[in-house]
Coordinates of C-alpha atoms in Angstrom, one line a residue:
Chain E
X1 CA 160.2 119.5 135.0
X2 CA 158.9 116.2 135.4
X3 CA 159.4 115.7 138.9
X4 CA 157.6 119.0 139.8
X5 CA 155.0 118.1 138.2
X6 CA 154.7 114.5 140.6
X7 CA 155.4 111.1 140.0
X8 CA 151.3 110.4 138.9
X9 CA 151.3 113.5 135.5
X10 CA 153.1 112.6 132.9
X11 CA 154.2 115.2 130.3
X12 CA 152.3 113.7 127.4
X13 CA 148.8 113.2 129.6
X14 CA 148.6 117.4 130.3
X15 CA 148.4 118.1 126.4
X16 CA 145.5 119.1 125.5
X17 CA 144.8 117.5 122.0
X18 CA 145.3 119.4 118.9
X19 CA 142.1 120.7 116.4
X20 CA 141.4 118.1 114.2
X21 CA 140.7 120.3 111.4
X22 CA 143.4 121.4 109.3
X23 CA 145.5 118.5 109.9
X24 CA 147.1 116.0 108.2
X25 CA 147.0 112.4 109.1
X26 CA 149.0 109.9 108.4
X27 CA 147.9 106.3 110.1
X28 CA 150.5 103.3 109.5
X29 CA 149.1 99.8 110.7
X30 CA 151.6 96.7 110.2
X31 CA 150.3 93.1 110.0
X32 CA 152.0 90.2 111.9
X33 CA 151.4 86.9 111.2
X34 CA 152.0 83.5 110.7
X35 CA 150.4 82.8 107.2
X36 CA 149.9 84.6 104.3
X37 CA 146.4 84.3 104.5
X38 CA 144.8 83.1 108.0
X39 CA 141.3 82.2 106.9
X40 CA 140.0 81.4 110.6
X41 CA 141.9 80.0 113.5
X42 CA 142.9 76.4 112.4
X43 CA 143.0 77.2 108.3
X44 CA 145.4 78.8 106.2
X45 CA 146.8 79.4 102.9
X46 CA 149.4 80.8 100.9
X47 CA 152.8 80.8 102.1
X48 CA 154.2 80.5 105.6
X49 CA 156.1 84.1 106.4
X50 CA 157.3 82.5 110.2
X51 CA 160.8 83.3 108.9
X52 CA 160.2 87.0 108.1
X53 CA 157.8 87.9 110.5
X54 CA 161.4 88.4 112.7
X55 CA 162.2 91.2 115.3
X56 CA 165.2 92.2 113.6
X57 CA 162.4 93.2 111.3
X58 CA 160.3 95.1 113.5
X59 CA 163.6 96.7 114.5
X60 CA 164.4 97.9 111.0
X61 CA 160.8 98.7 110.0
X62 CA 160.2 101.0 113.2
X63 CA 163.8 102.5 113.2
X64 CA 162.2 103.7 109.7
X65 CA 159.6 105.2 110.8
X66 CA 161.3 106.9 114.1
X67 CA 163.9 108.4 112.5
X68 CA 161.8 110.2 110.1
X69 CA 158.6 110.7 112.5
X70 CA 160.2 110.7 115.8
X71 CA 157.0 111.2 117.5
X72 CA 155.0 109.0 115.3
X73 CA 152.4 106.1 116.5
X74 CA 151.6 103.1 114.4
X75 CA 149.2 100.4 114.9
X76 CA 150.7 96.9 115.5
X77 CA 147.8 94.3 114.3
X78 CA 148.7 90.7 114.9
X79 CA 146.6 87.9 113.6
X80 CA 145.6 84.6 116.0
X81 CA 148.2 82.8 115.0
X82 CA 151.1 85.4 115.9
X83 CA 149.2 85.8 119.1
X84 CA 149.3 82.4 120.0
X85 CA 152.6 80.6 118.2
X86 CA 154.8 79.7 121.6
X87 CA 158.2 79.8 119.3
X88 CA 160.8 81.5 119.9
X89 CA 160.8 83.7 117.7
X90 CA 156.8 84.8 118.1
X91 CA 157.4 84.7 121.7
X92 CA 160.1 87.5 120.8
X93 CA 157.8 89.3 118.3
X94 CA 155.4 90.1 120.8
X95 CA 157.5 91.5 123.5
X96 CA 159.1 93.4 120.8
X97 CA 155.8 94.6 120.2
X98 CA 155.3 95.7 123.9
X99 CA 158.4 97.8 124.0
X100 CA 157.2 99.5 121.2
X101 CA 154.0 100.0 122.9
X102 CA 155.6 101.6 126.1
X103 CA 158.2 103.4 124.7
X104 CA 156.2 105.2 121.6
X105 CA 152.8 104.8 122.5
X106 CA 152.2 102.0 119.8
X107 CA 148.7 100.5 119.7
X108 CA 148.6 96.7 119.6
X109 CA 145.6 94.9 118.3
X110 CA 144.2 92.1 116.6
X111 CA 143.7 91.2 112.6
X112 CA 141.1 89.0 112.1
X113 CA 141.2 86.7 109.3
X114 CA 143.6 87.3 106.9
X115 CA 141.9 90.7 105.5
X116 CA 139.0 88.9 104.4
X117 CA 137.0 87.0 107.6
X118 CA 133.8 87.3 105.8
X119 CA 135.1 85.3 103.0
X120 CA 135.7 82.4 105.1
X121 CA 133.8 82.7 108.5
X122 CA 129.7 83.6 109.2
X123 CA 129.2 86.8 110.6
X124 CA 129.0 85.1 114.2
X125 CA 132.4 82.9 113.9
X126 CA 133.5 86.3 112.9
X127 CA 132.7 87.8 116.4
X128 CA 133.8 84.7 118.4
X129 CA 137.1 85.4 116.7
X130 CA 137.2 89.5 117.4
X131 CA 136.0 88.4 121.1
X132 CA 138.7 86.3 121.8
X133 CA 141.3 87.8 119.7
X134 CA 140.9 90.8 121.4
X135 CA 140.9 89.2 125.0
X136 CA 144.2 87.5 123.9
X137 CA 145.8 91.2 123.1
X138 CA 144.4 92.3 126.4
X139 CA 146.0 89.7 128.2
X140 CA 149.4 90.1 125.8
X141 CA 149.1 94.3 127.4
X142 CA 147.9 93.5 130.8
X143 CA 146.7 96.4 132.9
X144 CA 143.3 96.2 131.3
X145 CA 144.1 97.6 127.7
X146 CA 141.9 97.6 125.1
X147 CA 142.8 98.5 121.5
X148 CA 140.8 101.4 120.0
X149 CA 140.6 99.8 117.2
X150 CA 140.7 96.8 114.6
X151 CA 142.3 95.9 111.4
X152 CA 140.3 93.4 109.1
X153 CA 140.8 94.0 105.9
X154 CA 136.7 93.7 105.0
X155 CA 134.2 93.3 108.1
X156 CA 130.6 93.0 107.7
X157 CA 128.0 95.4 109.3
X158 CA 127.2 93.0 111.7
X159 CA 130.5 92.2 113.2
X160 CA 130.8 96.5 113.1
X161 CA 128.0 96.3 115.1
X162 CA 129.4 93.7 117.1
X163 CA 133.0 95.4 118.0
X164 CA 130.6 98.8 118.9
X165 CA 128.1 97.3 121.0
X166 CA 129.7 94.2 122.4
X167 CA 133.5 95.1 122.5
X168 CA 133.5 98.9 123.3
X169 CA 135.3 99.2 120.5
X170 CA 134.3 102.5 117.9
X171 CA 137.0 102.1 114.9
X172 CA 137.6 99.8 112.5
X173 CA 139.7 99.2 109.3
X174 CA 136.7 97.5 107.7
X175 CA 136.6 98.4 104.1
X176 CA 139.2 98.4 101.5
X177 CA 137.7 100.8 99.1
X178 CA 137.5 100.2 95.4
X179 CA 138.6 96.3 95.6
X180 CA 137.0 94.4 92.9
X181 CA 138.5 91.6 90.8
X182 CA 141.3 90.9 92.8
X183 CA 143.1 90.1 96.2
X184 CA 140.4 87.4 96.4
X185 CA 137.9 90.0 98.0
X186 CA 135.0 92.3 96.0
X187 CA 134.0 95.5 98.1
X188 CA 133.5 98.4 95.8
X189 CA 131.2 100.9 96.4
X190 CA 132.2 102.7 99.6
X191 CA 133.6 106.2 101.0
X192 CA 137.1 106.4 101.0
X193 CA 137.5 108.8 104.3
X194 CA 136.0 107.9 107.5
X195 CA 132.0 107.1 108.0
X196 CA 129.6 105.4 110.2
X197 CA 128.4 102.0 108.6
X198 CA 124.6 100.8 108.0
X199 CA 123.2 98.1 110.0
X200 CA 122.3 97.0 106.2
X201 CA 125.8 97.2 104.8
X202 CA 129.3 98.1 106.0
X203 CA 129.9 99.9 102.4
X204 CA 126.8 102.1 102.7
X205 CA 127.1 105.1 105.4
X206 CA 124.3 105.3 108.0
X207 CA 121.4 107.3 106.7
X208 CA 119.8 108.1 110.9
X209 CA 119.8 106.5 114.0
X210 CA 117.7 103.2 113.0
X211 CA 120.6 102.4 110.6
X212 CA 123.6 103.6 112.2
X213 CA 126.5 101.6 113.4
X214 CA 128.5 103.2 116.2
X215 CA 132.1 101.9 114.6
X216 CA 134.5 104.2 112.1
X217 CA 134.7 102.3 109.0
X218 CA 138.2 103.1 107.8
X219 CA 140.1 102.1 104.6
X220 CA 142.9 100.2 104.3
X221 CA 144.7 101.8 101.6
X222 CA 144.8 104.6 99.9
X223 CA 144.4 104.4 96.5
X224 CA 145.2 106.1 93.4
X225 CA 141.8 107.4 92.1
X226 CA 143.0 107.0 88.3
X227 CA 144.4 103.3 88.6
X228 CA 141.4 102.5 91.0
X229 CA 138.7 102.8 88.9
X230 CA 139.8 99.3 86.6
X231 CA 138.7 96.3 87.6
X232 CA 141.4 93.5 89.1
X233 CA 144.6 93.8 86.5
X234 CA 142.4 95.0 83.7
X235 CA 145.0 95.5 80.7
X236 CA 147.5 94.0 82.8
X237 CA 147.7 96.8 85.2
X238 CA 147.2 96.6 88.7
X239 CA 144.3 98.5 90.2
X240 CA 145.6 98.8 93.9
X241 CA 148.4 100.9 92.5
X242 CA 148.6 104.0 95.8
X243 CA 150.3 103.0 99.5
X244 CA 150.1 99.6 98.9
X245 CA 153.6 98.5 99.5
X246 CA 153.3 95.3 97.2
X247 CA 151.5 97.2 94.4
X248 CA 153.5 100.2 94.5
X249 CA 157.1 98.9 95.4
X250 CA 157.3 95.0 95.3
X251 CA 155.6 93.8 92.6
X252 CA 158.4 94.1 90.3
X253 CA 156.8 96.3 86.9
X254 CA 158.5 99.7 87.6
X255 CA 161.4 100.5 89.7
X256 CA 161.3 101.2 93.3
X257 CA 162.4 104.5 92.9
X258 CA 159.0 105.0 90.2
X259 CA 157.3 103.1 92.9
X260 CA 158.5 106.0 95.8
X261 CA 157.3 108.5 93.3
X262 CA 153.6 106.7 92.9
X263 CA 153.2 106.7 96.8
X264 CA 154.4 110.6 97.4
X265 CA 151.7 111.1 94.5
X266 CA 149.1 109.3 96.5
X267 CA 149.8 110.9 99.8
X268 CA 149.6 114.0 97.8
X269 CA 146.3 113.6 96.8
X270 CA 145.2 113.8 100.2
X271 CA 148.0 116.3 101.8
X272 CA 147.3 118.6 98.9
X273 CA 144.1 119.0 96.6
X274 CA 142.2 116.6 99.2
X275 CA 143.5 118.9 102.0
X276 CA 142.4 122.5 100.3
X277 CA 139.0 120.8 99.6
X278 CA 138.4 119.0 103.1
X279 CA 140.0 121.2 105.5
X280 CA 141.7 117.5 106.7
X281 CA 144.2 115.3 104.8
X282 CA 144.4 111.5 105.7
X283 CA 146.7 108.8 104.1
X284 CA 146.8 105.4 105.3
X285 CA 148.7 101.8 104.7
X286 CA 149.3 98.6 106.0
X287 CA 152.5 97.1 105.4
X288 CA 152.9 92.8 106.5
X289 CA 155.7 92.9 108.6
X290 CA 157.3 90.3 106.3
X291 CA 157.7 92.9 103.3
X292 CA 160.9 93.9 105.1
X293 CA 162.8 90.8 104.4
X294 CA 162.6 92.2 101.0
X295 CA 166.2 93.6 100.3
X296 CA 166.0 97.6 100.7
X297 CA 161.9 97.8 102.5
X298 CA 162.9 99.7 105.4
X299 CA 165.2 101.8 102.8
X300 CA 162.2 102.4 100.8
X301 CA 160.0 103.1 104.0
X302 CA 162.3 105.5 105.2
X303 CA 162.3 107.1 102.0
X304 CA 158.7 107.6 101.1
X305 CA 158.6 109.3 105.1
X306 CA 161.4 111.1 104.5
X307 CA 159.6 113.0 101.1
X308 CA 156.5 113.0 103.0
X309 CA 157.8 114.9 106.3
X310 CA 160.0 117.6 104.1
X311 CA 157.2 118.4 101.9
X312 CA 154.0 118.5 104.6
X313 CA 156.6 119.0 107.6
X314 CA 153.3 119.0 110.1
X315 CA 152.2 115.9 109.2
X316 CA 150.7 114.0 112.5
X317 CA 151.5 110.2 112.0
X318 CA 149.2 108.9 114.9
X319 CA 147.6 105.4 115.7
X320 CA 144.4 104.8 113.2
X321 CA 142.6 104.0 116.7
X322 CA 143.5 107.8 118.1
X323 CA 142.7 109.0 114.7
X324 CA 139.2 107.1 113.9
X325 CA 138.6 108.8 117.7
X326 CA 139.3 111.8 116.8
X327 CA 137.3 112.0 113.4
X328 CA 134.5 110.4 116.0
X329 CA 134.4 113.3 117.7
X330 CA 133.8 115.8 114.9
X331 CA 131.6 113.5 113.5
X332 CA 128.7 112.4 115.4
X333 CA 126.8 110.8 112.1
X334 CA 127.1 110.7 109.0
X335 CA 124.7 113.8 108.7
X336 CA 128.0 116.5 107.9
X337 CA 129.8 114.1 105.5
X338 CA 130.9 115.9 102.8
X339 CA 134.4 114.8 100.8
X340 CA 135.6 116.0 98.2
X341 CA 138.6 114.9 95.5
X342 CA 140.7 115.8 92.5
X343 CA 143.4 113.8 91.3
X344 CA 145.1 113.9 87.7
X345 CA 147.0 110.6 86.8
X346 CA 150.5 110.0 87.7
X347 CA 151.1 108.5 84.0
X348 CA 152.7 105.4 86.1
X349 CA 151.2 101.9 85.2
X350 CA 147.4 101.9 85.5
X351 CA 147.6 105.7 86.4
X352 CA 147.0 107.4 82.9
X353 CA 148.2 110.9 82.6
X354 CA 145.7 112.0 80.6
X355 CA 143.1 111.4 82.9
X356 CA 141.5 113.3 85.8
X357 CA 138.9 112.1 88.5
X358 CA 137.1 114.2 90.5
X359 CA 134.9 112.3 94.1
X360 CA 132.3 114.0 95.9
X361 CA 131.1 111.8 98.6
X362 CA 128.6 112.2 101.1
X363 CA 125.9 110.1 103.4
X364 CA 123.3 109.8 100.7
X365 CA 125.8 109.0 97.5
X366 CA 129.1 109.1 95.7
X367 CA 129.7 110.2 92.5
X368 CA 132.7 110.3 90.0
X369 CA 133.7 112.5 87.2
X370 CA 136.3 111.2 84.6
X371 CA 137.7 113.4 81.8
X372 CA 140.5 113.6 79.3
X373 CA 142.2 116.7 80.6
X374 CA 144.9 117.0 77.9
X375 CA 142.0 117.2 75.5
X376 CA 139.6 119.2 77.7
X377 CA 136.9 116.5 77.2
X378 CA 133.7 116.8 79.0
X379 CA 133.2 115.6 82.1
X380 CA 131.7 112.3 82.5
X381 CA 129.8 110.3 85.4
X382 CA 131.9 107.1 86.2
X383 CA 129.9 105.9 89.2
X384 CA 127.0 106.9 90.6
X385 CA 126.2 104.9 93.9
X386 CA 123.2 106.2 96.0
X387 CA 123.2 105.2 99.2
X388 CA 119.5 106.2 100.5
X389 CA 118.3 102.9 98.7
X390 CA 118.4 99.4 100.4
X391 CA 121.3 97.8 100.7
X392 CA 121.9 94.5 101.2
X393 CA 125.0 92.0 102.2
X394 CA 125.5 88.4 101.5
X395 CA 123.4 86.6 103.5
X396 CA 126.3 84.1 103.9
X397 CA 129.9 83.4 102.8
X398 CA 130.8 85.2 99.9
X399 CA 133.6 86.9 97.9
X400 CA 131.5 89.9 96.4
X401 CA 130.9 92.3 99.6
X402 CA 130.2 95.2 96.9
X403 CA 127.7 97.9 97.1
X404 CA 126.9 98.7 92.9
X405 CA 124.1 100.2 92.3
X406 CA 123.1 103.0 89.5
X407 CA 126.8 103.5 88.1
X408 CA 129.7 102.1 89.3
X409 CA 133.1 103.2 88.5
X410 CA 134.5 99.6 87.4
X411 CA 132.6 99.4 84.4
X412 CA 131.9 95.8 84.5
X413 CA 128.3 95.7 82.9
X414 CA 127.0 97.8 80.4
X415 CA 124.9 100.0 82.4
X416 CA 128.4 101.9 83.5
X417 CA 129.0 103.4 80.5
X418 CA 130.3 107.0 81.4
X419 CA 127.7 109.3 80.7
X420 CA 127.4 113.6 80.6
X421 CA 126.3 114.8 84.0
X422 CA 123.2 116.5 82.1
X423 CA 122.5 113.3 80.2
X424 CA 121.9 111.6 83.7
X425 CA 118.0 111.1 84.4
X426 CA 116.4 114.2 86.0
X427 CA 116.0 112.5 89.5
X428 CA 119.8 111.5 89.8
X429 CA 120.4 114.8 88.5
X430 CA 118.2 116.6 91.3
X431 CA 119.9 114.3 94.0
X432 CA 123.2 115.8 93.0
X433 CA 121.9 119.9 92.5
X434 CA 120.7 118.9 95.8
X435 CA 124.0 118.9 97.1
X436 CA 126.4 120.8 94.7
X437 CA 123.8 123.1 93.3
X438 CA 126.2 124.5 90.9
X439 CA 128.0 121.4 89.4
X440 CA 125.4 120.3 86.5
X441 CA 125.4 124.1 85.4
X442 CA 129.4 124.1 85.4
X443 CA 129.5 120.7 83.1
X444 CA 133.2 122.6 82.2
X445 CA 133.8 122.6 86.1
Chain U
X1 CA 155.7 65.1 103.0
X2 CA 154.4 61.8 102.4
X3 CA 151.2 59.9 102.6
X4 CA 151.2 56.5 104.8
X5 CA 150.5 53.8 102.4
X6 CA 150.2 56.1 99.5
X7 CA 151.7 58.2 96.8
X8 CA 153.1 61.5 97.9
X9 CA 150.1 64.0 97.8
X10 CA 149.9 66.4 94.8
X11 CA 150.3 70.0 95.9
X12 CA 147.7 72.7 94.5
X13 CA 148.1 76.2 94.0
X14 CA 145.4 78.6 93.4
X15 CA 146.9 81.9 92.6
X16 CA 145.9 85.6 92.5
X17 CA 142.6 84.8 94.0
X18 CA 140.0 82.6 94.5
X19 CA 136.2 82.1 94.6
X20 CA 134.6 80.8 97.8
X21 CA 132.9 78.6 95.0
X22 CA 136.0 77.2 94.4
X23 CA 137.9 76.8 97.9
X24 CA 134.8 75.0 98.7
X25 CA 135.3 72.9 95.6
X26 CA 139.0 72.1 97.2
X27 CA 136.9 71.3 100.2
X28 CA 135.5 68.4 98.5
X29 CA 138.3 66.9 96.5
X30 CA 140.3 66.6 100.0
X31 CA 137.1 64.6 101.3
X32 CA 137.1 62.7 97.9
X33 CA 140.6 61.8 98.1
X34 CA 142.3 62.6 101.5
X35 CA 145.8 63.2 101.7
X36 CA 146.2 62.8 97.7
X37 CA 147.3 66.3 97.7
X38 CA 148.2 69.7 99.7
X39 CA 145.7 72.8 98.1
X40 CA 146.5 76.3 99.0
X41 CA 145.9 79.9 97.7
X42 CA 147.6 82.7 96.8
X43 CA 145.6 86.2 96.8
X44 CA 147.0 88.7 94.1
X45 CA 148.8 90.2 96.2
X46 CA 150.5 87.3 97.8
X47 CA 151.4 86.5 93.9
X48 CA 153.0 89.5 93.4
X49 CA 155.1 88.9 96.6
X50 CA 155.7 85.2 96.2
X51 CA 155.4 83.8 92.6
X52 CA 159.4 83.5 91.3
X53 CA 160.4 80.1 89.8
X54 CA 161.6 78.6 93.2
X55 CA 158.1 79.5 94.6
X56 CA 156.3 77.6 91.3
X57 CA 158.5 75.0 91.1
X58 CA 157.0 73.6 94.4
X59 CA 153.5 72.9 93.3
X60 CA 152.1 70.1 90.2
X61 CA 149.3 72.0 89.3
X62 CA 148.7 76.3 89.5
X63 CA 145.0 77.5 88.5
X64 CA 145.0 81.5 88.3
X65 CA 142.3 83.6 88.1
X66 CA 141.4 87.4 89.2
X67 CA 143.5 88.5 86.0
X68 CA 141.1 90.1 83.8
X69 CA 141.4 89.3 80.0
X70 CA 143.1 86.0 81.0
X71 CA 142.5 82.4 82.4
X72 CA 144.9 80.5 82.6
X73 CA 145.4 77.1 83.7
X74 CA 148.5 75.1 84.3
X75 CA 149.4 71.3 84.0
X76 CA 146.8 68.9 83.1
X77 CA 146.2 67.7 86.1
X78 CA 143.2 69.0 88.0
X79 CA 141.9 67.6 91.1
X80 CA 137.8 68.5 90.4
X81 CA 138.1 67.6 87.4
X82 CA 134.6 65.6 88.0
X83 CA 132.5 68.8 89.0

């Protein structure tokens, strides 16, 4: 069949590509690097992973993912270090990563300072870094690839605007929604689902052309909308609890088998409730390569797959770049955004059982409703962010990178009390009637 | 590893997070006192991943922060002790 069709077609260049809507996505990136946390290209912290960023680990962590998604594309991201370290072993690494490449259709691209580049570089160190990082993964490919997208933890509008205009390059994992008071990095106060940034502020979706940023912001990890809503470890629970392999599986609180059972929660918030209400599903993680020296990761990877392929058995697992593309073309602004989300609480760690949150989230705010549902208490407004007011970024290096304006979910100053939606001033009330005319009237939902 | 001349350098750990405030802090004490000892950070979750007794017995002095409800300090020793 293949020969008839010549030696220049390939089989997998004829397909046409499928709807985007009514789809569920599933986007896997893993990080390779030298150093825990690579704050720019000559300083580091944390611990050095040389010895478990291996390719007998990329062997077991993609044999994981084939055998349960045979067709599946993940995003290799590897940091400046990995790209550069002449050892051995990295010099193995990134072959490995090639062969993946050719034979699966892999994307390999560049992480840019240890999740949190704005933390440690200005905005135009930040570039330098995505300009030559991404040169050096060009040169790793060869043949004049270019990545479709990057993975950077947090990235600041500017470098958004950057990797658009200057790099040809239109997605981005450059938000990791709901952080704040922990992993070193504050950026609460954006949509979870894809969106256009603001020249003003990567967390705050474009509001028209003089604003907009042609770049996908995409999260990192998707979160448990119950545990996510507590700041850092408030009460000694971990609010990154979702498809955070470390939170969810490593960190030692709960079994790993509870642990599998958190993460097929979390995908379901997204393959089912989140899928009914969008029309679209997406779930995404990023697992450090080194997590599979831990005895039993790829066991554990396969696992959660396994659940997620039997129970959404059409699940498309596909590069974040093809799928940030893909949302690009369906989106052309921000104008249609329009997300909706339910989720009750798994009743594991910081997930309480008794509680519910429903998201709506769209280009000119978010909003979140919190209620007791074993008691049927009233709804409650946990945030309220509008994004049609300015927004502003830290002019220089900072930690905080949150957008908090009228309400904000985390409850850290006394101004986020929850409140009744019809308790709400009039104007924030008319902002929401203006897009869910009937929510205000059906406080009960 | 050692210091030439000197005592062997103290080794810092900053865990479960840190302010810019304070890596910049770090910043100064190496100026103040070069080579006296090794800082480095771990985020939360590279404390979750990493912090076992081995890992802690390798440092003098731990600072942790980022753990709502809770600061705590470890050893006496601290090297900005002046600011």
């Amino acid at each position: 069949m293949k020969q008839r069709l010549g030696p220049a077609v390939t089989i997998g260049h004829t397909r046409p590509d499928p709807p985007f809507w009514g789809q569920r996505y599933l986007t896997f990136n893993a990080i390779i690097r030298v150093n825990s946390v690579e704050a720019s290209r000559t300083r580091w912290f944390g611990s050095n992973e040389e010895s478990r960023n291996t390719p007998a680990n990329m062997q077991r962590m993609r044999r994981a993912i084939t055998r349960e998604f045979p067709q599946g594309r993940i995003t290799w991201a590897i940091s400046w270090l990995a790209l550069h370290e002449q050892s051995r072993n990295y010099r193995a690494v990134r072959k490995q990563a090639l062969e993946y490449h050719h034979r699966y259709g892999d994307e390999i691209t560049f992480t840019v300072g240890g999740f949190f580049p704005n933390v440690y570089n200005y905005r135009k160190q930040v570039s330098r870094d995505l300009h030559a990082g991404l040169a050096a993964v060009s040169r790793l490919v060869g043949g004049g690839y270019r990545p479709k997208s990057v993975v950077a933890g947090y990235l600041a509008a500017e470098n958004h605007r950057f990797l658009a205009e200057e790099q040809d390059i239109h997605v981005c994992q450059g938000n990791i929604w709901s952080q704040y008071g922990i992993d070193a990095l504050d950026d609460d106060g954006s949509i979870c689902y894809p969106y256009y940034p603001s020249r003003e502020h990567t967390l705050k979706p474009a509001q028209g052309p003089a604003d907009f940023i042609d770049c996908v912001s995409l999260d990192g990890w998707t979160c448990d909308f119950v545990a996510a809503r507590q700041p850092g470890f408030k009460d000694g629970f971990n609010s990154r609890l979702g498809l955070g392999p470390i939170e969810t599986l490593f960190q030692h609180n709960f079994s790993r088998k509870v642990g599998l059972r958190q993460l097929l929660a979390t995908t379901g918030i997204h393959f089912d409730r989140g899928f009914a209400l969008n029309r679209f599903g997406w779930a995404t993680t990023i697992w450090e390569l080194c997590l599979m020296d831990n005895e039993g990761a790829d066991q554990s990877l396969a696992a959660w797959l396994h659940a997620v392929r039997r129970r959404w058995p059409n699940t498309r697992m596909i590069t974040q770049g093809e799928f940030g593309m893909a949302w690009r073309k369906e989106f052309p602004n921000n104008a249609q955004l329009n997300y909706r989300f339910a989720h009750k609480g798994t009743g594991i760690f910081g997930s309480d059982a008794s509680v519910e949150v429903r998201w709506y989230m769209n280009r000119k705010f978010r909003l979140a409703l919190l209620r007791d549902w074993r008691h049927q208490s009233p709804w409650k407004v946990i945030d309220l962010t509008r994004y049609d007011l300015p927004a502003h970024e830290p002019p220089g290096l900072a930690r905080n990178w949150s957008l908090i304006n009228l309400r904000n979910q985390k409850q850290t100053r006394p101004q986020d009390l929850p409140v009744r939606l019809e308790h709400l001033p009039a104007a924030q009330q008319t902002l929401i009637a203006n897009y869910y005319p009937t929510l205000i009237s059906e406080s009960g939902l | 590893m050692s210091t030439p001349g000197g005592s062997p350098p103290r080794k810092f750990l900053q865990a479960a997070g840190a302010s810019v405030a304070r890596l910049l802090r770090a910043g100064a004490a190496k100026k103040i006192a070069p080579g006296k000892f090794h800082f480095t950070l771990w985020t939360s979750y590279g404390y979750l991943q990493y912090a076992d007794r081995h890992s802690w017995c390798g440092f003098d002095v731990a600072a942790m922060e980022d753990v709502w409800g809770a600061s705590v300090w470890f050893n006496s020793f601290t090297p900005w002790s002046g600011n």
